[in-house]
């Protein structure tokens, strides 16, 4: 094993060990995904903040990717509730991704794959707001793990019917009609604009 491989392996181990220290003793966690590029007054950022605050007031911890935009809004909502942890699992990028100041626990990862795993490993529910390639990557990671039974007992919500409708259409018209997925795979997630519904279902699942 050469020097670069040793460094790589040590960084992987550090990613997992450091995040376990933060998360392993926490229960009742929900992960919120979404774009880092939207402004604070974006309608989806406001919804994420509202949902996170309501869940945190019920002592449900909020986990995000630790960046700005929708992630920052969710962390801010949880932070302001002062009754649960507001957790940010960040990663340094050349653009857009800077740690937001609304976390009670935070960590910066070396690698995307270890970060994605830890973002969902300890959560009971995943709420995915609109976002770009990064959010899509997280979405497909989650639904693939659920489809293959590697991730069980959680609920997944897609918030933003107008935003996600073309992706859902692709799932139905291309994937399902060409037998690339089963009909039951379309039930892995719930598409909604109603955060009260999301809050109610998450609360029922956790409590």
PDB file of C-alpha atoms in Angstrom:
ATOM      1  CA  UNK A   1       0.000   0.000   0.000  1.00  0.00           C
ATOM      2  CA  UNK A   2       1.495   3.344  -1.031  1.00  0.00           C
ATOM      3  CA  UNK A   3       1.407   6.614   0.890  1.00  0.00           C
ATOM      4  CA  UNK A   4      -1.617   8.004  -0.959  1.00  0.00           C
ATOM      5  CA  UNK A   5      -3.647   4.858  -0.269  1.00  0.00           C
ATOM      6  CA  UNK A   6      -2.771   5.037   3.419  1.00  0.00           C
ATOM      7  CA  UNK A   7      -3.884   8.676   3.598  1.00  0.00           C
ATOM      8  CA  UNK A   8      -7.102   7.841   1.709  1.00  0.00           C
ATOM      9  CA  UNK A   9      -7.934   4.984   4.070  1.00  0.00           C
ATOM     10  CA  UNK A  10      -7.251   7.091   7.142  1.00  0.00           C
ATOM     11  CA  UNK A  11      -9.538   9.828   5.881  1.00  0.00           C
ATOM     12  CA  UNK A  12     -12.342   7.347   5.219  1.00  0.00           C
ATOM     13  CA  UNK A  13     -12.002   5.902   8.708  1.00  0.00           C
ATOM     14  CA  UNK A  14     -11.964   9.388  10.191  1.00  0.00           C
ATOM     15  CA  UNK A  15     -15.158  10.343   8.350  1.00  0.00           C
ATOM     16  CA  UNK A  16     -17.030   7.367   9.787  1.00  0.00           C
ATOM     17  CA  UNK A  17     -15.554   7.451  13.290  1.00  0.00           C
ATOM     18  CA  UNK A  18     -16.046  11.181  13.785  1.00  0.00           C
ATOM     19  CA  UNK A  19     -19.650  11.097  12.586  1.00  0.00           C
ATOM     20  CA  UNK A  20     -20.490   8.093  14.769  1.00  0.00           C
ATOM     21  CA  UNK A  21     -19.311  10.049  17.799  1.00  0.00           C
ATOM     22  CA  UNK A  22     -21.784  12.794  16.952  1.00  0.00           C
ATOM     23  CA  UNK A  23     -24.758  10.660  15.926  1.00  0.00           C
ATOM     24  CA  UNK A  24     -24.708   7.221  17.518  1.00  0.00           C
ATOM     25  CA  UNK A  25     -26.348   8.241  20.814  1.00  0.00           C
ATOM     26  CA  UNK A  26     -29.011  10.418  19.220  1.00  0.00           C
ATOM     27  CA  UNK A  27     -32.510   9.094  18.652  1.00  0.00           C
ATOM     28  CA  UNK A  28     -35.459  10.564  16.781  1.00  0.00           C
ATOM     29  CA  UNK A  29     -33.558  12.056  13.868  1.00  0.00           C
ATOM     30  CA  UNK A  30     -34.907  13.416  10.584  1.00  0.00           C
ATOM     31  CA  UNK A  31     -32.729  14.341   7.608  1.00  0.00           C
ATOM     32  CA  UNK A  32     -33.658  17.264   5.380  1.00  0.00           C
ATOM     33  CA  UNK A  33     -32.082  17.587   1.917  1.00  0.00           C
ATOM     34  CA  UNK A  34     -32.316  20.541  -0.445  1.00  0.00           C
ATOM     35  CA  UNK A  35     -30.469  23.136  -2.487  1.00  0.00           C
ATOM     36  CA  UNK A  36     -27.707  25.327  -1.076  1.00  0.00           C
ATOM     37  CA  UNK A  37     -28.331  27.932  -3.791  1.00  0.00           C
ATOM     38  CA  UNK A  38     -31.688  29.404  -2.831  1.00  0.00           C
ATOM     39  CA  UNK A  39     -32.205  32.589  -0.807  1.00  0.00           C
ATOM     40  CA  UNK A  40     -33.604  32.653   2.734  1.00  0.00           C
ATOM     41  CA  UNK A  41     -36.946  33.963   1.476  1.00  0.00           C
ATOM     42  CA  UNK A  42     -37.334  31.209  -1.124  1.00  0.00           C
ATOM     43  CA  UNK A  43     -40.680  29.471  -0.572  1.00  0.00           C
ATOM     44  CA  UNK A  44     -39.068  26.070  -0.125  1.00  0.00           C
ATOM     45  CA  UNK A  45     -36.482  27.416   2.303  1.00  0.00           C
ATOM     46  CA  UNK A  46     -39.300  28.919   4.359  1.00  0.00           C
ATOM     47  CA  UNK A  47     -41.162  25.594   4.333  1.00  0.00           C
ATOM     48  CA  UNK A  48     -38.019  23.726   5.388  1.00  0.00           C
ATOM     49  CA  UNK A  49     -37.449  26.160   8.240  1.00  0.00           C
ATOM     50  CA  UNK A  50     -41.057  25.866   9.399  1.00  0.00           C
ATOM     51  CA  UNK A  51     -41.043  22.074   9.253  1.00  0.00           C
ATOM     52  CA  UNK A  52     -37.711  21.784  11.055  1.00  0.00           C
ATOM     53  CA  UNK A  53     -38.857  24.124  13.820  1.00  0.00           C
ATOM     54  CA  UNK A  54     -42.087  22.193  14.346  1.00  0.00           C
ATOM     55  CA  UNK A  55     -40.265  18.858  14.486  1.00  0.00           C
ATOM     56  CA  UNK A  56     -37.528  20.193  16.763  1.00  0.00           C
ATOM     57  CA  UNK A  57     -40.129  21.527  19.187  1.00  0.00           C
ATOM     58  CA  UNK A  58     -41.204  17.889  19.539  1.00  0.00           C
ATOM     59  CA  UNK A  59     -37.585  16.989  20.391  1.00  0.00           C
ATOM     60  CA  UNK A  60     -36.893  15.531  16.959  1.00  0.00           C
ATOM     61  CA  UNK A  61     -33.324  16.220  15.852  1.00  0.00           C
ATOM     62  CA  UNK A  62     -32.712  17.736  12.419  1.00  0.00           C
ATOM     63  CA  UNK A  63     -29.811  16.608  10.226  1.00  0.00           C
ATOM     64  CA  UNK A  64     -28.789  18.446   7.056  1.00  0.00           C
ATOM     65  CA  UNK A  65     -25.794  18.671   4.779  1.00  0.00           C
ATOM     66  CA  UNK A  66     -24.735  21.715   6.777  1.00  0.00           C
ATOM     67  CA  UNK A  67     -24.711  24.213   3.916  1.00  0.00           C
ATOM     68  CA  UNK A  68     -26.739  27.321   3.158  1.00  0.00           C
ATOM     69  CA  UNK A  69     -30.072  27.668   1.347  1.00  0.00           C
ATOM     70  CA  UNK A  70     -32.633  25.046   2.279  1.00  0.00           C
ATOM     71  CA  UNK A  71     -30.132  23.257   4.498  1.00  0.00           C
ATOM     72  CA  UNK A  72     -29.366  26.456   6.388  1.00  0.00           C
ATOM     73  CA  UNK A  73     -33.070  27.236   6.713  1.00  0.00           C
ATOM     74  CA  UNK A  74     -33.778  23.804   8.203  1.00  0.00           C
ATOM     75  CA  UNK A  75     -30.895  24.103  10.651  1.00  0.00           C
ATOM     76  CA  UNK A  76     -32.068  27.586  11.618  1.00  0.00           C
ATOM     77  CA  UNK A  77     -35.577  26.350  12.326  1.00  0.00           C
ATOM     78  CA  UNK A  78     -34.262  23.562  14.541  1.00  0.00           C
ATOM     79  CA  UNK A  79     -31.745  25.876  16.208  1.00  0.00           C
ATOM     80  CA  UNK A  80     -34.418  28.438  17.088  1.00  0.00           C
ATOM     81  CA  UNK A  81     -36.662  25.770  18.617  1.00  0.00           C
ATOM     82  CA  UNK A  82     -33.987  25.085  21.275  1.00  0.00           C
ATOM     83  CA  UNK A  83     -35.417  21.665  22.105  1.00  0.00           C
ATOM     84  CA  UNK A  84     -33.457  19.360  19.797  1.00  0.00           C
ATOM     85  CA  UNK A  85     -30.112  19.077  18.073  1.00  0.00           C
ATOM     86  CA  UNK A  86     -29.465  20.925  14.811  1.00  0.00           C
ATOM     87  CA  UNK A  87     -26.822  18.869  13.010  1.00  0.00           C
ATOM     88  CA  UNK A  88     -24.807  19.779   9.937  1.00  0.00           C
ATOM     89  CA  UNK A  89     -22.725  17.199   8.066  1.00  0.00           C
ATOM     90  CA  UNK A  90     -20.778  19.363   5.686  1.00  0.00           C
ATOM     91  CA  UNK A  91     -18.264  18.866   2.918  1.00  0.00           C
ATOM     92  CA  UNK A  92     -15.902  21.493   1.532  1.00  0.00           C
ATOM     93  CA  UNK A  93     -16.545  22.393  -2.102  1.00  0.00           C
ATOM     94  CA  UNK A  94     -15.007  24.971  -4.453  1.00  0.00           C
ATOM     95  CA  UNK A  95     -18.351  26.777  -4.684  1.00  0.00           C
ATOM     96  CA  UNK A  96     -21.537  27.316  -2.685  1.00  0.00           C
ATOM     97  CA  UNK A  97     -20.980  24.970   0.270  1.00  0.00           C
ATOM     98  CA  UNK A  98     -20.053  26.866   3.423  1.00  0.00           C
ATOM     99  CA  UNK A  99     -21.068  25.736   6.910  1.00  0.00           C
ATOM    100  CA  UNK A 100     -24.138  27.562   8.162  1.00  0.00           C
ATOM    101  CA  UNK A 101     -24.072  29.023  11.705  1.00  0.00           C
ATOM    102  CA  UNK A 102     -27.223  27.297  12.941  1.00  0.00           C
ATOM    103  CA  UNK A 103     -25.876  23.947  14.107  1.00  0.00           C
ATOM    104  CA  UNK A 104     -25.401  22.560  17.593  1.00  0.00           C
ATOM    105  CA  UNK A 105     -23.311  19.682  16.227  1.00  0.00           C
ATOM    106  CA  UNK A 106     -21.316  19.756  13.011  1.00  0.00           C
ATOM    107  CA  UNK A 107     -18.678  17.880  11.070  1.00  0.00           C
ATOM    108  CA  UNK A 108     -16.878  18.397   7.767  1.00  0.00           C
ATOM    109  CA  UNK A 109     -16.384  15.235   5.695  1.00  0.00           C
ATOM    110  CA  UNK A 110     -13.558  14.333   3.337  1.00  0.00           C
ATOM    111  CA  UNK A 111     -15.676  12.257   0.951  1.00  0.00           C
ATOM    112  CA  UNK A 112     -19.189  12.375  -0.479  1.00  0.00           C
ATOM    113  CA  UNK A 113     -19.903   8.654  -0.132  1.00  0.00           C
ATOM    114  CA  UNK A 114     -19.204   8.562   3.606  1.00  0.00           C
ATOM    115  CA  UNK A 115     -21.183  11.777   4.134  1.00  0.00           C
ATOM    116  CA  UNK A 116     -24.216  10.477   2.216  1.00  0.00           C
ATOM    117  CA  UNK A 117     -24.241   7.271   4.243  1.00  0.00           C
ATOM    118  CA  UNK A 118     -24.072   9.044   7.582  1.00  0.00           C
ATOM    119  CA  UNK A 119     -26.717  11.575   6.551  1.00  0.00           C
ATOM    120  CA  UNK A 120     -29.307   8.789   6.459  1.00  0.00           C
ATOM    121  CA  UNK A 121     -27.975   5.993   8.674  1.00  0.00           C
ATOM    122  CA  UNK A 122     -29.429   7.298  11.947  1.00  0.00           C
ATOM    123  CA  UNK A 123     -32.607   8.910  10.606  1.00  0.00           C
ATOM    124  CA  UNK A 124     -36.197   7.740  10.831  1.00  0.00           C
ATOM    125  CA  UNK A 125     -37.403   9.907   7.944  1.00  0.00           C
ATOM    126  CA  UNK A 126     -35.955  11.767   4.973  1.00  0.00           C
ATOM    127  CA  UNK A 127     -37.508  14.981   3.634  1.00  0.00           C
ATOM    128  CA  UNK A 128     -36.234  16.089   0.235  1.00  0.00           C
ATOM    129  CA  UNK A 129     -36.885  19.637  -0.914  1.00  0.00           C
ATOM    130  CA  UNK A 130     -35.997  20.963  -4.387  1.00  0.00           C
ATOM    131  CA  UNK A 131     -32.333  20.961  -5.313  1.00  0.00           C
ATOM    132  CA  UNK A 132     -29.794  20.332  -8.039  1.00  0.00           C
ATOM    133  CA  UNK A 133     -27.462  17.470  -8.882  1.00  0.00           C
ATOM    134  CA  UNK A 134     -26.341  17.045  -5.267  1.00  0.00           C
ATOM    135  CA  UNK A 135     -29.903  16.729  -4.007  1.00  0.00           C
ATOM    136  CA  UNK A 136     -30.766  14.342  -6.832  1.00  0.00           C
ATOM    137  CA  UNK A 137     -27.740  12.252  -5.934  1.00  0.00           C
ATOM    138  CA  UNK A 138     -28.978  12.055  -2.345  1.00  0.00           C
ATOM    139  CA  UNK A 139     -32.517  11.247  -3.484  1.00  0.00           C
ATOM    140  CA  UNK A 140     -31.423   8.382  -5.717  1.00  0.00           C
ATOM    141  CA  UNK A 141     -29.075   7.035  -3.047  1.00  0.00           C
ATOM    142  CA  UNK A 142     -31.960   6.860  -0.565  1.00  0.00           C
ATOM    143  CA  UNK A 143     -34.553   5.297  -2.873  1.00  0.00           C
ATOM    144  CA  UNK A 144     -32.013   2.774  -4.188  1.00  0.00           C
ATOM    145  CA  UNK A 145     -31.173   1.709  -0.637  1.00  0.00           C
ATOM    146  CA  UNK A 146     -34.879   1.362   0.118  1.00  0.00           C
ATOM    147  CA  UNK A 147     -35.635  -0.522  -3.101  1.00  0.00           C
ATOM    148  CA  UNK A 148     -32.848  -3.004  -2.334  1.00  0.00           C
ATOM    149  CA  UNK A 149     -33.906  -3.329   1.345  1.00  0.00           C
ATOM    150  CA  UNK A 150     -30.628  -1.920   2.609  1.00  0.00           C
ATOM    151  CA  UNK A 151     -32.523   0.864   4.342  1.00  0.00           C
ATOM    152  CA  UNK A 152     -35.705  -0.106   6.139  1.00  0.00           C
ATOM    153  CA  UNK A 153     -38.343   1.356   8.422  1.00  0.00           C
ATOM    154  CA  UNK A 154     -38.095   4.948   7.269  1.00  0.00           C
ATOM    155  CA  UNK A 155     -40.346   7.297   5.314  1.00  0.00           C
ATOM    156  CA  UNK A 156     -39.276   9.496   2.408  1.00  0.00           C
ATOM    157  CA  UNK A 157     -41.078  12.691   1.432  1.00  0.00           C
ATOM    158  CA  UNK A 158     -40.571  14.786  -1.690  1.00  0.00           C
ATOM    159  CA  UNK A 159     -41.785  18.322  -1.003  1.00  0.00           C
ATOM    160  CA  UNK A 160     -42.708  20.432  -4.028  1.00  0.00           C
ATOM    161  CA  UNK A 161     -45.151  18.887  -6.495  1.00  0.00           C
ATOM    162  CA  UNK A 162     -44.479  21.454  -9.234  1.00  0.00           C
ATOM    163  CA  UNK A 163     -40.744  20.984  -8.921  1.00  0.00           C
ATOM    164  CA  UNK A 164     -40.697  17.174  -8.880  1.00  0.00           C
ATOM    165  CA  UNK A 165     -43.588  16.435 -11.264  1.00  0.00           C
ATOM    166  CA  UNK A 166     -41.414  15.923 -14.355  1.00  0.00           C
ATOM    167  CA  UNK A 167     -39.115  13.555 -12.492  1.00  0.00           C
ATOM    168  CA  UNK A 168     -42.121  11.564 -11.272  1.00  0.00           C
ATOM    169  CA  UNK A 169     -43.451  11.516 -14.829  1.00  0.00           C
ATOM    170  CA  UNK A 170     -40.107  10.100 -15.967  1.00  0.00           C
ATOM    171  CA  UNK A 171     -40.330   7.423 -13.291  1.00  0.00           C
ATOM    172  CA  UNK A 172     -43.795   6.408 -14.482  1.00  0.00           C
ATOM    173  CA  UNK A 173     -43.513   6.837 -18.254  1.00  0.00           C
ATOM    174  CA  UNK A 174     -39.948   5.668 -18.782  1.00  0.00           C
ATOM    175  CA  UNK A 175     -38.827   3.525 -15.860  1.00  0.00           C
ATOM    176  CA  UNK A 176     -42.090   1.793 -14.967  1.00  0.00           C
ATOM    177  CA  UNK A 177     -43.515   1.401 -18.486  1.00  0.00           C
ATOM    178  CA  UNK A 178     -40.215  -0.073 -19.642  1.00  0.00           C
ATOM    179  CA  UNK A 179     -40.186  -2.444 -16.654  1.00  0.00           C
ATOM    180  CA  UNK A 180     -37.042  -0.925 -15.179  1.00  0.00           C
ATOM    181  CA  UNK A 181     -38.798  -0.638 -11.816  1.00  0.00           C
ATOM    182  CA  UNK A 182     -41.812  -2.301 -10.210  1.00  0.00           C
ATOM    183  CA  UNK A 183     -45.035  -0.464  -9.500  1.00  0.00           C
ATOM    184  CA  UNK A 184     -44.394  -0.779  -5.763  1.00  0.00           C
ATOM    185  CA  UNK A 185     -41.162   1.188  -6.200  1.00  0.00           C
ATOM    186  CA  UNK A 186     -43.276   4.260  -6.918  1.00  0.00           C
ATOM    187  CA  UNK A 187     -44.611   3.989  -3.366  1.00  0.00           C
ATOM    188  CA  UNK A 188     -41.167   4.314  -1.759  1.00  0.00           C
ATOM    189  CA  UNK A 189     -41.705   8.055  -1.404  1.00  0.00           C
ATOM    190  CA  UNK A 190     -44.601  10.441  -0.767  1.00  0.00           C
ATOM    191  CA  UNK A 191     -44.926  13.496  -3.015  1.00  0.00           C
ATOM    192  CA  UNK A 192     -46.596  16.387  -1.209  1.00  0.00           C
ATOM    193  CA  UNK A 193     -46.782  20.134  -0.625  1.00  0.00           C
ATOM    194  CA  UNK A 194     -48.376  19.708   2.793  1.00  0.00           C
ATOM    195  CA  UNK A 195     -45.761  20.006   5.540  1.00  0.00           C
ATOM    196  CA  UNK A 196     -48.466  19.463   8.144  1.00  0.00           C
ATOM    197  CA  UNK A 197     -48.931  15.997   6.642  1.00  0.00           C
ATOM    198  CA  UNK A 198     -45.168  15.441   6.729  1.00  0.00           C
ATOM    199  CA  UNK A 199     -44.993  16.572  10.343  1.00  0.00           C
ATOM    200  CA  UNK A 200     -47.914  14.368  11.350  1.00  0.00           C
ATOM    201  CA  UNK A 201     -46.559  11.243   9.664  1.00  0.00           C
ATOM    202  CA  UNK A 202     -43.044  11.747  11.012  1.00  0.00           C
ATOM    203  CA  UNK A 203     -44.346  12.333  14.516  1.00  0.00           C
ATOM    204  CA  UNK A 204     -46.457   9.174  14.302  1.00  0.00           C
ATOM    205  CA  UNK A 205     -43.481   7.184  13.022  1.00  0.00           C
ATOM    206  CA  UNK A 206     -41.104   8.382  15.735  1.00  0.00           C
ATOM    207  CA  UNK A 207     -43.382   8.621  18.738  1.00  0.00           C
TER     208      UNK A 207
END
